[in-house]
Amino acid sequence: MFRIRYNSPVILTFSLLTVAILLLDRTLWRGLAEAYFAADGHMVWGTPWEWFRRFSHVLGHASWEHLTGNLGFILLLGPLLEDRYGTAAMIFTILATALVTAAVHILFGNSLLMGASSVAFMLIVLASLSEFRAGRVPLTFVLVAAIFLWRELAFAFGAADVTSIASLVGGAVGAVLGYMAKRGRLPVGSVF
């Protein structure tokens, strides 16, 4: 008999939260995602709620299409990386991606920032760098990255309230974290 196992607690919890937030936003609590799980382009530094939104924006989504597109990549790559690096490392990488993306958005953005595109692309890059050997880039990484970026650009032209630069920032964060992990220089230390 098969039993279902909660095999990737960080990735599964993250994914279930994104679904619950969008479901609530579309049914019982209209405006939830925009009010609490989106970051705008300016920051009120002394407000704790503003700091929460700098991290929580990766949990809110503009539509089911946006959410399912991100979850496809997150649920595919996330459990493999969480198994390889550990739950603490996954929490760190998601929080770092959210914060760096929000910081870049404060500098350059003027619309609402929401969605896990940055987390998805961070996982894509991190997964590819974990397979990076002796100066060779896996072709699968090039193809997955191209497909993801193509999807993000297509989505950006269809929905003005989602910033497409978040994906690129997430990829850059994934590259830095992957490089640091290879060198053993991450703040979370031995979990990588």
PDB file of C-alpha atoms in Angstrom:
ATOM      1  CA  MET A   1       0.000   0.000   0.000  1.00  0.00           C
ATOM      2  CA  PHE A   2       1.240   3.487  -0.882  1.00  0.00           C
ATOM      3  CA  ARG A   3       1.290   6.311   1.616  1.00  0.00           C
ATOM      4  CA  ILE A   4       1.594   9.958   0.711  1.00  0.00           C
ATOM      5  CA  ARG A   5       4.621  11.547   2.328  1.00  0.00           C
ATOM      6  CA  TYR A   6       5.138  15.258   2.991  1.00  0.00           C
ATOM      7  CA  ASN A   7       8.576  14.924   1.434  1.00  0.00           C
ATOM      8  CA  SER A   8       9.588  18.554   1.045  1.00  0.00           C
ATOM      9  CA  PRO A   9       8.216  20.613   3.941  1.00  0.00           C
ATOM     10  CA  VAL A  10       9.480  24.030   2.853  1.00  0.00           C
ATOM     11  CA  ILE A  11       8.506  23.742  -0.801  1.00  0.00           C
ATOM     12  CA  LEU A  12       5.164  22.067  -0.101  1.00  0.00           C
ATOM     13  CA  THR A  13       4.232  24.560   2.623  1.00  0.00           C
ATOM     14  CA  PHE A  14       5.263  27.461   0.383  1.00  0.00           C
ATOM     15  CA  SER A  15       3.188  26.049  -2.486  1.00  0.00           C
ATOM     16  CA  LEU A  16       0.131  25.363  -0.343  1.00  0.00           C
ATOM     17  CA  LEU A  17       0.289  28.896   1.080  1.00  0.00           C
ATOM     18  CA  THR A  18       0.334  30.414  -2.420  1.00  0.00           C
ATOM     19  CA  VAL A  19      -2.711  28.356  -3.416  1.00  0.00           C
ATOM     20  CA  ALA A  20      -4.595  29.207  -0.195  1.00  0.00           C
ATOM     21  CA  ILE A  21      -3.878  32.928  -0.558  1.00  0.00           C
ATOM     22  CA  LEU A  22      -5.093  33.062  -4.163  1.00  0.00           C
ATOM     23  CA  LEU A  23      -8.132  30.913  -3.344  1.00  0.00           C
ATOM     24  CA  LEU A  24      -9.079  33.232  -0.473  1.00  0.00           C
ATOM     25  CA  ASP A  25      -8.407  36.266  -2.663  1.00  0.00           C
ATOM     26  CA  ARG A  26     -10.750  34.960  -5.352  1.00  0.00           C
ATOM     27  CA  THR A  27     -13.557  33.799  -3.049  1.00  0.00           C
ATOM     28  CA  LEU A  28     -13.930  34.992   0.560  1.00  0.00           C
ATOM     29  CA  TRP A  29     -11.437  37.846   0.947  1.00  0.00           C
ATOM     30  CA  ARG A  30     -11.268  39.988  -2.179  1.00  0.00           C
ATOM     31  CA  GLY A  31      -8.103  42.068  -2.314  1.00  0.00           C
ATOM     32  CA  LEU A  32      -6.163  39.883   0.141  1.00  0.00           C
ATOM     33  CA  ALA A  33      -3.242  39.258  -2.214  1.00  0.00           C
ATOM     34  CA  GLU A  34      -2.861  42.891  -3.206  1.00  0.00           C
ATOM     35  CA  ALA A  35      -3.224  44.182   0.355  1.00  0.00           C
ATOM     36  CA  TYR A  36      -0.931  41.770   2.193  1.00  0.00           C
ATOM     37  CA  PHE A  37       1.039  39.742  -0.356  1.00  0.00           C
ATOM     38  CA  ALA A  38       2.270  42.378  -2.786  1.00  0.00           C
ATOM     39  CA  ALA A  39       4.980  45.020  -2.499  1.00  0.00           C
ATOM     40  CA  ASP A  40       4.759  48.422  -4.060  1.00  0.00           C
ATOM     41  CA  GLY A  41       7.623  50.529  -5.333  1.00  0.00           C
ATOM     42  CA  HIS A  42       8.063  52.657  -2.237  1.00  0.00           C
ATOM     43  CA  MET A  43       8.978  51.751   1.323  1.00  0.00           C
ATOM     44  CA  VAL A  44       7.956  53.209   4.663  1.00  0.00           C
ATOM     45  CA  TRP A  45      11.036  52.113   6.597  1.00  0.00           C
ATOM     46  CA  GLY A  46       9.684  52.347  10.149  1.00  0.00           C
ATOM     47  CA  THR A  47       6.590  50.242   9.523  1.00  0.00           C
ATOM     48  CA  PRO A  48       6.826  46.532  10.423  1.00  0.00           C
ATOM     49  CA  TRP A  49       3.994  45.733   8.001  1.00  0.00           C
ATOM     50  CA  GLU A  50       6.031  47.131   5.110  1.00  0.00           C
ATOM     51  CA  TRP A  51       8.892  44.811   6.036  1.00  0.00           C
ATOM     52  CA  PHE A  52       6.488  41.840   6.053  1.00  0.00           C
ATOM     53  CA  ARG A  53       5.362  42.710   2.527  1.00  0.00           C
ATOM     54  CA  ARG A  54       8.993  42.774   1.329  1.00  0.00           C
ATOM     55  CA  PHE A  55       9.052  39.039   2.027  1.00  0.00           C
ATOM     56  CA  SER A  56       5.390  38.034   1.551  1.00  0.00           C
ATOM     57  CA  HIS A  57       5.081  39.289  -2.042  1.00  0.00           C
ATOM     58  CA  VAL A  58       6.353  35.913  -3.296  1.00  0.00           C
ATOM     59  CA  LEU A  59       3.196  34.278  -1.885  1.00  0.00           C
ATOM     60  CA  GLY A  60       0.659  36.468  -3.717  1.00  0.00           C
ATOM     61  CA  HIS A  61      -0.272  35.984  -7.365  1.00  0.00           C
ATOM     62  CA  ALA A  62      -2.268  37.941  -9.915  1.00  0.00           C
ATOM     63  CA  SER A  63      -4.029  34.939 -11.467  1.00  0.00           C
ATOM     64  CA  TRP A  64      -4.330  31.157 -11.498  1.00  0.00           C
ATOM     65  CA  GLU A  65      -2.288  31.042 -14.710  1.00  0.00           C
ATOM     66  CA  HIS A  66       0.559  32.930 -13.081  1.00  0.00           C
ATOM     67  CA  LEU A  67       0.438  30.720  -9.988  1.00  0.00           C
ATOM     68  CA  THR A  68       0.294  27.388 -11.808  1.00  0.00           C
ATOM     69  CA  GLY A  69       3.108  28.417 -14.143  1.00  0.00           C
ATOM     70  CA  ASN A  70       5.339  29.173 -11.165  1.00  0.00           C
ATOM     71  CA  LEU A  71       4.288  26.117  -9.169  1.00  0.00           C
ATOM     72  CA  GLY A  72       5.170  23.832 -12.066  1.00  0.00           C
ATOM     73  CA  PHE A  73       8.813  24.844 -11.764  1.00  0.00           C
ATOM     74  CA  ILE A  74       8.827  25.170  -7.969  1.00  0.00           C
ATOM     75  CA  LEU A  75       7.285  21.745  -7.326  1.00  0.00           C
ATOM     76  CA  LEU A  76       9.552  20.113  -9.886  1.00  0.00           C
ATOM     77  CA  LEU A  77      12.875  21.578  -8.765  1.00  0.00           C
ATOM     78  CA  GLY A  78      12.258  22.575  -5.153  1.00  0.00           C
ATOM     79  CA  PRO A  79      11.998  19.106  -3.583  1.00  0.00           C
ATOM     80  CA  LEU A  80      15.200  17.974  -5.301  1.00  0.00           C
ATOM     81  CA  LEU A  81      17.088  20.998  -4.004  1.00  0.00           C
ATOM     82  CA  GLU A  82      15.549  20.771  -0.540  1.00  0.00           C
ATOM     83  CA  ASP A  83      16.556  17.137  -0.354  1.00  0.00           C
ATOM     84  CA  ARG A  84      20.066  17.976  -1.500  1.00  0.00           C
ATOM     85  CA  TYR A  85      20.699  21.092   0.602  1.00  0.00           C
ATOM     86  CA  GLY A  86      18.225  20.841   3.497  1.00  0.00           C
ATOM     87  CA  THR A  87      15.208  22.745   4.767  1.00  0.00           C
ATOM     88  CA  ALA A  88      17.179  25.579   6.391  1.00  0.00           C
ATOM     89  CA  ALA A  89      18.913  26.291   3.092  1.00  0.00           C
ATOM     90  CA  MET A  90      15.594  26.367   1.231  1.00  0.00           C
ATOM     91  CA  ILE A  91      14.122  28.804   3.730  1.00  0.00           C
ATOM     92  CA  PHE A  92      17.221  30.978   3.424  1.00  0.00           C
ATOM     93  CA  THR A  93      17.204  30.962  -0.393  1.00  0.00           C
ATOM     94  CA  ILE A  94      13.496  31.824  -0.619  1.00  0.00           C
ATOM     95  CA  LEU A  95      13.780  34.641   1.929  1.00  0.00           C
ATOM     96  CA  ALA A  96      16.953  36.003   0.303  1.00  0.00           C
ATOM     97  CA  THR A  97      15.287  35.952  -3.110  1.00  0.00           C
ATOM     98  CA  ALA A  98      12.189  37.729  -1.788  1.00  0.00           C
ATOM     99  CA  LEU A  99      14.225  40.426  -0.034  1.00  0.00           C
ATOM    100  CA  VAL A 100      16.632  41.119  -2.906  1.00  0.00           C
ATOM    101  CA  THR A 101      13.765  41.206  -5.397  1.00  0.00           C
ATOM    102  CA  ALA A 102      11.867  43.668  -3.186  1.00  0.00           C
ATOM    103  CA  ALA A 103      14.969  45.855  -2.790  1.00  0.00           C
ATOM    104  CA  VAL A 104      15.475  46.028  -6.559  1.00  0.00           C
ATOM    105  CA  HIS A 105      11.777  46.776  -6.958  1.00  0.00           C
ATOM    106  CA  ILE A 106      12.038  49.689  -4.495  1.00  0.00           C
ATOM    107  CA  LEU A 107      14.849  51.131  -6.615  1.00  0.00           C
ATOM    108  CA  PHE A 108      13.335  50.593 -10.076  1.00  0.00           C
ATOM    109  CA  GLY A 109       9.682  49.560  -9.794  1.00  0.00           C
ATOM    110  CA  ASN A 110       6.513  51.585  -9.708  1.00  0.00           C
ATOM    111  CA  SER A 111       3.870  48.855  -9.944  1.00  0.00           C
ATOM    112  CA  LEU A 112       2.878  46.095  -7.540  1.00  0.00           C
ATOM    113  CA  LEU A 113       5.345  43.259  -7.155  1.00  0.00           C
ATOM    114  CA  MET A 114       3.733  39.888  -6.534  1.00  0.00           C
ATOM    115  CA  GLY A 115       4.325  36.277  -7.438  1.00  0.00           C
ATOM    116  CA  ALA A 116       6.865  33.521  -7.044  1.00  0.00           C
ATOM    117  CA  SER A 117       8.493  33.988 -10.442  1.00  0.00           C
ATOM    118  CA  SER A 118      11.691  35.113  -8.764  1.00  0.00           C
ATOM    119  CA  VAL A 119      11.683  32.012  -6.545  1.00  0.00           C
ATOM    120  CA  ALA A 120      11.006  29.750  -9.523  1.00  0.00           C
ATOM    121  CA  PHE A 121      13.876  31.195 -11.558  1.00  0.00           C
ATOM    122  CA  MET A 122      16.170  31.127  -8.522  1.00  0.00           C
ATOM    123  CA  LEU A 123      15.460  27.387  -8.204  1.00  0.00           C
ATOM    124  CA  ILE A 124      16.090  26.871 -11.926  1.00  0.00           C
ATOM    125  CA  VAL A 125      19.484  28.559 -11.741  1.00  0.00           C
ATOM    126  CA  LEU A 126      20.396  26.930  -8.420  1.00  0.00           C
ATOM    127  CA  ALA A 127      19.531  23.482  -9.802  1.00  0.00           C
ATOM    128  CA  SER A 128      21.600  24.065 -12.907  1.00  0.00           C
ATOM    129  CA  LEU A 129      24.578  25.288 -10.910  1.00  0.00           C
ATOM    130  CA  SER A 130      24.427  22.195  -8.728  1.00  0.00           C
ATOM    131  CA  GLU A 131      25.049  20.233 -11.942  1.00  0.00           C
ATOM    132  CA  PHE A 132      27.679  22.647 -13.243  1.00  0.00           C
ATOM    133  CA  ARG A 133      30.934  20.773 -13.820  1.00  0.00           C
ATOM    134  CA  ALA A 134      34.308  21.995 -15.088  1.00  0.00           C
ATOM    135  CA  GLY A 135      33.056  24.992 -17.050  1.00  0.00           C
ATOM    136  CA  ARG A 136      30.227  23.130 -18.782  1.00  0.00           C
ATOM    137  CA  VAL A 137      26.654  24.394 -18.724  1.00  0.00           C
ATOM    138  CA  PRO A 138      24.007  21.662 -19.035  1.00  0.00           C
ATOM    139  CA  LEU A 139      21.852  22.046 -22.157  1.00  0.00           C
ATOM    140  CA  THR A 140      18.787  21.247 -20.068  1.00  0.00           C
ATOM    141  CA  PHE A 141      19.464  24.395 -18.024  1.00  0.00           C
ATOM    142  CA  VAL A 142      19.686  26.529 -21.146  1.00  0.00           C
ATOM    143  CA  LEU A 143      16.392  25.110 -22.433  1.00  0.00           C
ATOM    144  CA  VAL A 144      14.505  25.397 -19.138  1.00  0.00           C
ATOM    145  CA  ALA A 145      15.789  28.934 -18.568  1.00  0.00           C
ATOM    146  CA  ALA A 146      14.791  29.939 -22.098  1.00  0.00           C
ATOM    147  CA  ILE A 147      11.299  28.475 -21.710  1.00  0.00           C
ATOM    148  CA  PHE A 148      10.840  30.140 -18.327  1.00  0.00           C
ATOM    149  CA  LEU A 149      12.014  33.546 -19.544  1.00  0.00           C
ATOM    150  CA  TRP A 150       9.844  33.283 -22.656  1.00  0.00           C
ATOM    151  CA  ARG A 151       6.816  32.502 -20.470  1.00  0.00           C
ATOM    152  CA  GLU A 152       7.619  35.393 -18.137  1.00  0.00           C
ATOM    153  CA  LEU A 153       7.974  37.861 -20.999  1.00  0.00           C
ATOM    154  CA  ALA A 154       4.708  36.674 -22.530  1.00  0.00           C
ATOM    155  CA  PHE A 155       2.984  37.020 -19.164  1.00  0.00           C
ATOM    156  CA  ALA A 156       4.480  40.460 -18.523  1.00  0.00           C
ATOM    157  CA  PHE A 157       2.890  41.815 -21.679  1.00  0.00           C
ATOM    158  CA  GLY A 158      -0.468  40.361 -20.651  1.00  0.00           C
ATOM    159  CA  ALA A 159      -0.541  41.578 -17.031  1.00  0.00           C
ATOM    160  CA  ALA A 160       0.777  45.010 -16.195  1.00  0.00           C
ATOM    161  CA  ASP A 161       0.615  44.502 -12.416  1.00  0.00           C
ATOM    162  CA  VAL A 162       3.358  41.869 -12.294  1.00  0.00           C
ATOM    163  CA  THR A 163       6.954  42.928 -12.734  1.00  0.00           C
ATOM    164  CA  SER A 164       8.962  40.757 -15.104  1.00  0.00           C
ATOM    165  CA  ILE A 165      12.308  41.953 -13.729  1.00  0.00           C
ATOM    166  CA  ALA A 166      11.613  39.881 -10.589  1.00  0.00           C
ATOM    167  CA  SER A 167      12.400  36.713 -12.517  1.00  0.00           C
ATOM    168  CA  LEU A 168      15.761  38.014 -13.611  1.00  0.00           C
ATOM    169  CA  VAL A 169      16.585  39.128 -10.078  1.00  0.00           C
ATOM    170  CA  GLY A 170      15.614  35.689  -8.785  1.00  0.00           C
ATOM    171  CA  GLY A 171      17.927  34.088 -11.322  1.00  0.00           C
ATOM    172  CA  ALA A 172      20.759  36.363 -10.248  1.00  0.00           C
ATOM    173  CA  VAL A 173      20.158  35.467  -6.594  1.00  0.00           C
ATOM    174  CA  GLY A 174      20.171  31.773  -7.545  1.00  0.00           C
ATOM    175  CA  ALA A 175      23.464  32.246  -9.377  1.00  0.00           C
ATOM    176  CA  VAL A 176      25.092  33.997  -6.413  1.00  0.00           C
ATOM    177  CA  LEU A 177      23.784  31.413  -3.929  1.00  0.00           C
ATOM    178  CA  GLY A 178      24.860  28.548  -6.179  1.00  0.00           C
ATOM    179  CA  TYR A 179      28.333  30.017  -6.540  1.00  0.00           C
ATOM    180  CA  MET A 180      28.577  30.595  -2.781  1.00  0.00           C
ATOM    181  CA  ALA A 181      27.387  27.049  -2.108  1.00  0.00           C
ATOM    182  CA  LYS A 182      30.057  25.625  -4.406  1.00  0.00           C
ATOM    183  CA  ARG A 183      32.692  27.617  -2.517  1.00  0.00           C
ATOM    184  CA  GLY A 184      31.268  26.755   0.920  1.00  0.00           C
ATOM    185  CA  ARG A 185      30.672  30.404   1.767  1.00  0.00           C
ATOM    186  CA  LEU A 186      26.987  30.642   2.557  1.00  0.00           C
ATOM    187  CA  PRO A 187      25.703  32.175   5.795  1.00  0.00           C
ATOM    188  CA  VAL A 188      23.748  28.988   6.567  1.00  0.00           C
ATOM    189  CA  GLY A 189      27.037  27.111   6.633  1.00  0.00           C
ATOM    190  CA  SER A 190      26.941  23.373   6.792  1.00  0.00           C
ATOM    191  CA  VAL A 191      23.433  22.931   5.405  1.00  0.00           C
ATOM    192  CA  PHE A 192      24.804  23.561   1.923  1.00  0.00           C
TER     193      PHE A 192
END
